Structure formats: C-alpha cells, structure tokens
Short mmCIF file of C-alpha atoms and ligand atoms in Angstrom, two decimals:
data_model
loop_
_atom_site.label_atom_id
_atom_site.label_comp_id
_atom_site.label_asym_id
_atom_site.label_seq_id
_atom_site.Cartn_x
_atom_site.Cartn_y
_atom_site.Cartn_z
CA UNK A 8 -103.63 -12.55 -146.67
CA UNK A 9 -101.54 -9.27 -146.10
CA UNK A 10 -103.82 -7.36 -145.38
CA UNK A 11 -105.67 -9.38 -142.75
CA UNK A 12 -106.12 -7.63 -139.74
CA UNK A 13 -104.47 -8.79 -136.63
CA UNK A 14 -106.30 -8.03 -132.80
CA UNK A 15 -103.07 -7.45 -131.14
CA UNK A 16 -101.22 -3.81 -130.59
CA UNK A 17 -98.08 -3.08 -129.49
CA UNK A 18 -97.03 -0.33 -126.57
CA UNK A 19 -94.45 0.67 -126.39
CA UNK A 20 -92.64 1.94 -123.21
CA UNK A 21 -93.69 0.87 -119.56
CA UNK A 22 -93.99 4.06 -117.79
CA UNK A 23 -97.86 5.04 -116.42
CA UNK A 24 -99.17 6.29 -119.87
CA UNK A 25 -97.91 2.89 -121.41
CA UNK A 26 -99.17 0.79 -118.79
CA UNK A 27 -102.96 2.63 -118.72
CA UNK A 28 -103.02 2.55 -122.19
CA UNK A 29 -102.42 -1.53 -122.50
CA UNK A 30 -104.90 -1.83 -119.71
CA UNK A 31 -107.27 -0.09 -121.94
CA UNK A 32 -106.79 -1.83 -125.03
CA UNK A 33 -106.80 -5.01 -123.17
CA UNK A 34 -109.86 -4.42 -121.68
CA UNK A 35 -111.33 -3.78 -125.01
CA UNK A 36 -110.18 -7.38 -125.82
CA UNK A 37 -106.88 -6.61 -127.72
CA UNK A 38 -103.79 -9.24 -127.08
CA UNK A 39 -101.54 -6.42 -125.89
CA UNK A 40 -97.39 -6.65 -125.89
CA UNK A 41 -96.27 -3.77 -123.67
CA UNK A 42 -92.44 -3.46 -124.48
CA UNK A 43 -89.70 -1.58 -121.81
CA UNK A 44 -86.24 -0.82 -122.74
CA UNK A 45 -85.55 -0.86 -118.70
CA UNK A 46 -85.48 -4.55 -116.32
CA UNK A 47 -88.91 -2.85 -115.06
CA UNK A 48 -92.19 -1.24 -116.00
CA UNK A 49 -93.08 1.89 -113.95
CA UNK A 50 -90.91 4.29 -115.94
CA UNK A 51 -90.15 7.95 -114.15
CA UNK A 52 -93.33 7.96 -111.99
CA UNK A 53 -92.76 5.01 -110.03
CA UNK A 54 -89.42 7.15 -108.70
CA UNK A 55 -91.71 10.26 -107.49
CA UNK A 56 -92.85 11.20 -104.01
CA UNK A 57 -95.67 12.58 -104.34
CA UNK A 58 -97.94 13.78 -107.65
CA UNK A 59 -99.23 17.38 -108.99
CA UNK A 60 -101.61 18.74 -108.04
CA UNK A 61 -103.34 16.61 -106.02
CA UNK A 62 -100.58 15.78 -103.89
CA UNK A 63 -101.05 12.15 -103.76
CA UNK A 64 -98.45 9.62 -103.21
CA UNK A 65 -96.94 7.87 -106.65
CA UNK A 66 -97.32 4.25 -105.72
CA UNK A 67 -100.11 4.71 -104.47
CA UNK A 68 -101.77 5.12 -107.63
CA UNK A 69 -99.53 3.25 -109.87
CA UNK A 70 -99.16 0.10 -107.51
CA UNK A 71 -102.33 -1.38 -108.17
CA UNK A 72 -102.17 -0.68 -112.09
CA UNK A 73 -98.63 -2.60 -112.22
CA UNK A 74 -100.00 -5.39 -110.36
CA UNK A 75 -103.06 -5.18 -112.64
CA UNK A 76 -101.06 -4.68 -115.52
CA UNK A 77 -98.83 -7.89 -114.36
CA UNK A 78 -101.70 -10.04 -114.04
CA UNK A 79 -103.96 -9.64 -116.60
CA UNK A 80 -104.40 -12.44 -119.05
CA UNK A 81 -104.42 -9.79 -122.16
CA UNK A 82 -101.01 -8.43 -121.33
CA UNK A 83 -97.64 -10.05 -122.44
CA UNK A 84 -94.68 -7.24 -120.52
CA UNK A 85 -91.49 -7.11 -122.37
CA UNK A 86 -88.86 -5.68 -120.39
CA UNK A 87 -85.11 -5.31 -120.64
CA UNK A 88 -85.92 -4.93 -124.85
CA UNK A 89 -86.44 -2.31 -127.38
CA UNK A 90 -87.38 -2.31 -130.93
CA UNK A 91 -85.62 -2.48 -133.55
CA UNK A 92 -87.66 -2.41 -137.00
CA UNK A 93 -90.99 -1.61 -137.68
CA UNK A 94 -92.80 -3.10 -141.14
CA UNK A 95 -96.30 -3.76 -142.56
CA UNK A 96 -99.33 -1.79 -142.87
CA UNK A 97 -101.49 -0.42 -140.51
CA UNK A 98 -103.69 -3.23 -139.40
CA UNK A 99 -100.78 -5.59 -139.96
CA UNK A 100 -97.46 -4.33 -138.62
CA UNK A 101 -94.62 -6.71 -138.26
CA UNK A 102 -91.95 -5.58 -135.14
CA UNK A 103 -88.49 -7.07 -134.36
CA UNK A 104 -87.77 -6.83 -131.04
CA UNK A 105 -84.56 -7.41 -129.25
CA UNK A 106 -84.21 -9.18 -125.63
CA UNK A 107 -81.26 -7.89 -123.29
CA UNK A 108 -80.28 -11.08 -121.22
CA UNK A 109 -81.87 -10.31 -117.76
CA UNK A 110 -79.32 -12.89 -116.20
CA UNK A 111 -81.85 -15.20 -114.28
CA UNK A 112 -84.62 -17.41 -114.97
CA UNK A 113 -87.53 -15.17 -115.22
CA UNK A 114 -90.37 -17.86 -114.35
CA UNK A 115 -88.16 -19.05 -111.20
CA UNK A 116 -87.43 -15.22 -110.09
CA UNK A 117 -89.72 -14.27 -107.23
CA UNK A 118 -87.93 -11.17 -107.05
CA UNK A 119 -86.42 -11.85 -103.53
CA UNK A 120 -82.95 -10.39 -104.28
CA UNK A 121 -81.71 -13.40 -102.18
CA UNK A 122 -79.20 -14.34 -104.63
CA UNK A 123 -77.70 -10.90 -104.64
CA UNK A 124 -76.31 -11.92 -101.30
CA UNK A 125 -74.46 -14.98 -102.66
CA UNK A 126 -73.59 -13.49 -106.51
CA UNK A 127 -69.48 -13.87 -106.71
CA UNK A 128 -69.31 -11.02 -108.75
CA UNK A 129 -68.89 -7.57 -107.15
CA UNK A 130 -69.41 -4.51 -109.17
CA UNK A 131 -67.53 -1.41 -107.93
CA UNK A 132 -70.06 1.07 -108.56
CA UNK A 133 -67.57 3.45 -106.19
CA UNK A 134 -63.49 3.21 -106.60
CA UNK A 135 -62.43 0.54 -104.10
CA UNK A 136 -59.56 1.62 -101.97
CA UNK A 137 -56.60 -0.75 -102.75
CA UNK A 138 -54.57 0.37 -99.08
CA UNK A 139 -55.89 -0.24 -95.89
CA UNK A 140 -57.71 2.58 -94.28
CA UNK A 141 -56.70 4.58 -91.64
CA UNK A 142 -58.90 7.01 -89.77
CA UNK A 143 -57.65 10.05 -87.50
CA UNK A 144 -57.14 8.99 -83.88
CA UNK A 145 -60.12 10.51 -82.54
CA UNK A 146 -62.46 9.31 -85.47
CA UNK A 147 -61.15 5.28 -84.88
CA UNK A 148 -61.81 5.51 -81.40
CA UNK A 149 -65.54 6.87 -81.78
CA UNK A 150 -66.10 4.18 -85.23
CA UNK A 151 -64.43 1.33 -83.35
CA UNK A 152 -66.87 1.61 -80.57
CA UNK A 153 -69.96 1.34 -82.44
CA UNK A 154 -68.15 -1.52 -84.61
CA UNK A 155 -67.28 -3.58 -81.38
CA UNK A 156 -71.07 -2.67 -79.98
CA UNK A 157 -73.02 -3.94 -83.07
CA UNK A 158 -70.69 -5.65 -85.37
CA UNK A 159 -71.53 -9.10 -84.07
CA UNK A 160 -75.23 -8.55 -84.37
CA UNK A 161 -77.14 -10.25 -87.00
CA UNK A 162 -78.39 -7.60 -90.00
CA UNK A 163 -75.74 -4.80 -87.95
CA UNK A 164 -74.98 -2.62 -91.17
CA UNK A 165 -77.99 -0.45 -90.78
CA UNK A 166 -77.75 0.01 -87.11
CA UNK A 167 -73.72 1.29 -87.41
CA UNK A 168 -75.02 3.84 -90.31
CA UNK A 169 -77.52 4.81 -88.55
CA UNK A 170 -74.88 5.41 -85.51
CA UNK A 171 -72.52 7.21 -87.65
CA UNK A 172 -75.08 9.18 -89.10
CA UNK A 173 -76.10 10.26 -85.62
CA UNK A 174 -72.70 11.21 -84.26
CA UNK A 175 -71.24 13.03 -87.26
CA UNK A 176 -74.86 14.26 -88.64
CA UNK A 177 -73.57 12.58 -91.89
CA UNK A 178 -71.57 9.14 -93.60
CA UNK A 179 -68.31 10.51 -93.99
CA UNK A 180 -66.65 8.72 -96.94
CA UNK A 181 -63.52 7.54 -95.37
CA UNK A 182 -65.77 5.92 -92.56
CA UNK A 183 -68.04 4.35 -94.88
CA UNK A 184 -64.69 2.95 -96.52
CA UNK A 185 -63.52 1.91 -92.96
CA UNK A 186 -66.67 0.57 -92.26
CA UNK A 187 -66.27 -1.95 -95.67
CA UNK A 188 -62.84 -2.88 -94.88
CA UNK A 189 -63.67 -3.86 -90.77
CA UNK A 190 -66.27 -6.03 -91.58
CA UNK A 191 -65.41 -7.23 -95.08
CA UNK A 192 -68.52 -6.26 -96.66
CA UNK A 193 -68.82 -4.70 -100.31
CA UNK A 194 -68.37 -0.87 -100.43
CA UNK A 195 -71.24 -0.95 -103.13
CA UNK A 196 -73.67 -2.67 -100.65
CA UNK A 197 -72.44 0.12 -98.14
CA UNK A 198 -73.59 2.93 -100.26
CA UNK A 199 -77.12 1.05 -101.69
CA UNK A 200 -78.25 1.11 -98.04
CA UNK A 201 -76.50 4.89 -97.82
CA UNK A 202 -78.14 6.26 -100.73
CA UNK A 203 -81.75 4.56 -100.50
CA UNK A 204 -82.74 5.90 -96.88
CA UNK A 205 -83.10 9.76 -96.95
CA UNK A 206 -82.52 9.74 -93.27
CA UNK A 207 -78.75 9.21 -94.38
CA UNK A 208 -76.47 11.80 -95.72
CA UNK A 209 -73.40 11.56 -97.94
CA UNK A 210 -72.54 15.65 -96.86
CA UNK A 211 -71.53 17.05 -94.14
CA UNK A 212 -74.17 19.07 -92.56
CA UNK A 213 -73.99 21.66 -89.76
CA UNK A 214 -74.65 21.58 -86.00
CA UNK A 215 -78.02 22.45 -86.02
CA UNK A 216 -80.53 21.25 -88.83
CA UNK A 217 -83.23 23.43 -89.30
CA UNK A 218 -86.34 21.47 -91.01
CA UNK A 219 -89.19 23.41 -92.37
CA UNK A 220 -92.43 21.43 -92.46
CA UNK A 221 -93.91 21.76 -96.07
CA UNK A 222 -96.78 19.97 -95.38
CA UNK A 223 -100.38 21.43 -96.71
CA UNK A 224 -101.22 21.99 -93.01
CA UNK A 225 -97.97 24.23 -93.09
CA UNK A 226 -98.24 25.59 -95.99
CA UNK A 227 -101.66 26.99 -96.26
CA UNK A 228 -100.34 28.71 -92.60
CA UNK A 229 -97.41 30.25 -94.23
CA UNK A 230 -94.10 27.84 -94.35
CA UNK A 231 -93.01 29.31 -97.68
CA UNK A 232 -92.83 32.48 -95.84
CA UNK A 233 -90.42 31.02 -93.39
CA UNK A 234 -87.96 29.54 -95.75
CA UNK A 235 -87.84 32.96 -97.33
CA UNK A 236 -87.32 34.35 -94.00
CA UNK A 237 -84.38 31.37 -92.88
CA UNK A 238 -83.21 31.91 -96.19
CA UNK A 239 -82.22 35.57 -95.55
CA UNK A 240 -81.39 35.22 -92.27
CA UNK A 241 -78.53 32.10 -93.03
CA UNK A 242 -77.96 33.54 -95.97
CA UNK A 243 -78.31 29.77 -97.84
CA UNK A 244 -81.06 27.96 -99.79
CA UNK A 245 -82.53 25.19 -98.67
CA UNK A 246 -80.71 22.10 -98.74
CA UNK A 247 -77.48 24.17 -97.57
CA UNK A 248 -75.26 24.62 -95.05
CA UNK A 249 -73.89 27.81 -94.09
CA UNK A 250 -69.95 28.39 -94.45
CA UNK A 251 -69.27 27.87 -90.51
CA UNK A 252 -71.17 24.30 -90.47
CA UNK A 253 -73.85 25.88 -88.01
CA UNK A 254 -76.54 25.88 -89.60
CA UNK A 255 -78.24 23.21 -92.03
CA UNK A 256 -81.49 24.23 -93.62
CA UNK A 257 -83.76 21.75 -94.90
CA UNK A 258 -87.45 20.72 -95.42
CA UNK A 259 -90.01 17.61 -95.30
CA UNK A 260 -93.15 16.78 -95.08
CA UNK A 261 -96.45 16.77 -92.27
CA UNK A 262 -94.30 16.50 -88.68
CA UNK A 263 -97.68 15.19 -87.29
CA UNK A 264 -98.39 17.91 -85.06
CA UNK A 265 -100.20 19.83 -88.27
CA UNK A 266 -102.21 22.02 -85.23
CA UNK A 267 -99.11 23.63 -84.55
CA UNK A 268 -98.67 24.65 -88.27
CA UNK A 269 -96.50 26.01 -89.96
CA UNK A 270 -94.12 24.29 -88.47
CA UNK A 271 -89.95 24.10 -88.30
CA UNK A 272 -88.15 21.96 -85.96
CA UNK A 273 -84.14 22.89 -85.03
CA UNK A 274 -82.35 19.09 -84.20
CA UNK A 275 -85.17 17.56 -82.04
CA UNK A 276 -87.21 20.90 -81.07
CA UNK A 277 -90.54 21.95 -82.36
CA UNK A 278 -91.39 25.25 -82.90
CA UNK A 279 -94.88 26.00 -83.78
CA UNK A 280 -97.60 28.63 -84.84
CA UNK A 281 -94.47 30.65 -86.23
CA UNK A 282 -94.53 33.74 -87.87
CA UNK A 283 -91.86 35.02 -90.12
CA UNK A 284 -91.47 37.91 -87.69
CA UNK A 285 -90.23 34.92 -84.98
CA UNK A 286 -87.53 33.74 -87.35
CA UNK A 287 -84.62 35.74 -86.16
CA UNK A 288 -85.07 35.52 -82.79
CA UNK A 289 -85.21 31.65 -83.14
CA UNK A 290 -81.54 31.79 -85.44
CA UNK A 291 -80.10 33.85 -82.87
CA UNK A 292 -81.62 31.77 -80.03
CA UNK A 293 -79.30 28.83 -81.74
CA UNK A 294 -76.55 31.11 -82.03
CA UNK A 295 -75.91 32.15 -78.60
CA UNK A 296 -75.96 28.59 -77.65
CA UNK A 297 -72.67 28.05 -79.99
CA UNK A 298 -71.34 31.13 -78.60
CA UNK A 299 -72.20 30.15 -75.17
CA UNK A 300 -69.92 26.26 -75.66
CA UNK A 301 -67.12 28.42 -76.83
CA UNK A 302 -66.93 30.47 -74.10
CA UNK A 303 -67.00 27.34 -71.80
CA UNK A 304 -64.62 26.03 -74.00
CA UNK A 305 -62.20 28.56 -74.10
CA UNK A 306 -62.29 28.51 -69.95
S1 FES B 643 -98.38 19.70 -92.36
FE1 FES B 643 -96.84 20.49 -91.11
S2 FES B 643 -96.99 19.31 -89.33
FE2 FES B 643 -98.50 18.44 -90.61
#
C-alpha cells in the first residue's frame, strides 16, 4: 500500500503566499497542514503599512484570509514548529514535525494577553538598572509633576508617555528608567508601549519637526520635490535632525486636508499649496523665531 495516494498536502510557512496557497488547495478539497516556524501565521506582510503598488493597507487584505484561513474546516495551522525530515514518494510523503512548547493551553487561549499582566516572570528585554535613578534637578521637577498628576489614575502609563513625549519631543532613556522605578512597573512593559506607538520616540529630536505629507494627494502635487528641497536646505535626510537640534525632518501620510496638497506641517502649522521655491523662506521663517528667543533671552 506504499504507493497509495494520500489527499492531504503540506505548506509550509505561514506568511501570505502560504496561507493563499492552503486556502486554495483546501478549497479544492485537500486536508491541508499549514506549518509556521513563528507563534503566528502572517509572516513579513502582516508587519507592513501599506502594499506596492496599489498602495493598499496590509491587513486589510490579509485580515480576512487569516481569519479565513483560521476557520476553515480543511485547514489544520501548525505554528511555533518546523520540519525536520522529509520521506516517501511523491503522492505519499511522510514529514516529522517538531512542536516548540507555546507555554499555554492553546484551546483555552483567547488571545487576551490578560495573563501577561499576572506572569511572575519578567524578561529584561533592556538592562535593568540595579541603583536607584536620579534625574537632573530640573528634569525631576518637570517628571515628578506629571507622575503626581496621573500616577494615581487607572491605565496612567500611556498618558505620562504621552506627556513626556510632549515636553521633551522624545522618551529620554533615563526618564523612561525613572518612570519604571516611581511606579514599580517593568522597564520591558515601558518600552512595548514606547516602541509600538509611532507617535513615541526613543531619539531626541529638534525644536521644530518638519513633516512632509507623502500622501498620493501630495505626491502627485510635488512632495518629493520638497523633501529634496528641505533636504538641501537642513542639510539632513529625512528622519534626521540637524546638528543644533533645530530642525527635525520627517514624513507621513494624507494630513486630511489633501486640497491643500502637497503638504508639510512645522510642529502644529500647516503649510499648503507649496512650491519648492517657498521652502527657504519657510526654514528661515523658523529660524528667526530661534534667533528671535535668544535675543530675548540674552536680555
Ligand atoms: S495626501 Fe497629503 S494631505 Fe492628504
């Protein structure tokens, strides 16, 4: 009987072209086992903003073939294993698999992360600071007030990030440290919230952030043109900060005000309908402001 042919196939890896392809053969009435060396299917494209060329958002067109793919009665998803031998003929093929413990019962797991919250083991994925913290004078004083403000409030981490983040344009790591030590919460669960949100940034940036829209609306009206034109003008790339912190260049996507394209915003104002020609004028506008502060300083 060894050369009986068997109606089941094997796929293996779980990122989109492994997960269309069992929903294919599934559909065609094969038992399919879809095997992923990773806890998850989804693979690299399930990480990615937005798709070539179309432009469309990842999940948007993997979400619904993952939920498929989890559902349908033809698919058995291995995750969190990889092969290990291959024998057999084709028709007949015989695989040994092996299963990395996942740590939790995999028919009970909704996949709440509520018992990440009680786990007693912490994993430093960042040194932890043996000594107590100290901050300078004038940084305790500004850190201690949004601690006293928020730290009684129920889910307050986010809020005193996103309060840091606002008065020193970035999570310094000594506050973040301070931050874990004040309110006795893991340094690790600091940093998951600090590095998931792009709104939060683990750099110091400069006084004024300069974000070009790169939007279609934007664009098709010319924003690549601009970031050439900041570009020489700063003298960075984008995603840099010049030497004397005062200038942060950066861009994102579709501001919402797409008749106004192309678009750039400096901290919270909007300039619109720009023309590389404006560029300069708009740096040095910024510019003269600093300059301007100094000179009140210095009186
Ligand atoms: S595309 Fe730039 S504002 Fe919409």
């Amino acid at each position: 009987m060894a050369n009986k042919k068997v109606g089941s196939v094997m796929v293996i890896g779980g990122g989109i072209a492994g997960i269309q392809a069992s929903l294919d053969l599934a559909d065609s009435g094969y038992k399919v086992y879809l095997l992923e060396e990773s806890p998850a299917i989804g693979g690299v494209m399930a990480q990615l903003d937005k798709t070539f060329p179309t432009n469309d958002c990842a999940m948007c067109v993997m979400s619904p073939k993952l939920v498929e793919c989890g559902r349908h009665l033809n698919i058995e998803i291995i995750t969190n294993a990889e092969l290990k031998k291959v024998t057999g003929n084709a028709g007949n093929f015989k695989v040994e698999v092996t299963k990395h413990p996942r740590y939790v019962d995999e028919d009970k797991c909704t996949g709440c992360a509520a018992c990440t919250q009680h786990c007693p083991v912490t994993v430093a994925l960042y040194p932890i600071e043996k000594t107590l913290i100290y901050l300078k004078p004038e940084d305790k004083v500004k850190v201690d007030v949004i601690l006293n403000e928020l730290r009684d409030k129920k889910g307050n981490l986010m809020p005193i990030l996103q309060a840091i983040n606002t008065e020193y344009k970035y999570l310094p790591e000594r506050i973040l440290k301070y931050i874990s030590q004040e309110l006795d919460v893991a340094l690790t669960k600091i940093y998951q919230i600090a590095t998931f949100y792009n709104a939060f940034h683990l750099e110091p940036r400069g006084k004024h952030i300069i974000t070009v829209c790169i939007g279609t609306a934007c664009h098709v009206q010319g924003a690549p043109g601009l970031i050439e034109a900041l570009e020489d003008e700063l003298g960075i790339k984008v995603g840099e900060t010049t030497k004397n912190m005062e200038f942060t260049l950066e861009t994102a996507r579709c501001f919402g005000c797409c008749g106004l394209a192309p678009v750039i915003t400096v901290n919270e104002d909007v300039h619109g309908k720009l023309k590389r020609a404006d560029i300069p004028g708009i740096v040095k506008h910024y510019k003269s402001m600093e300059e301007k502060q100094d000179a009140k300083i210095d009186h």
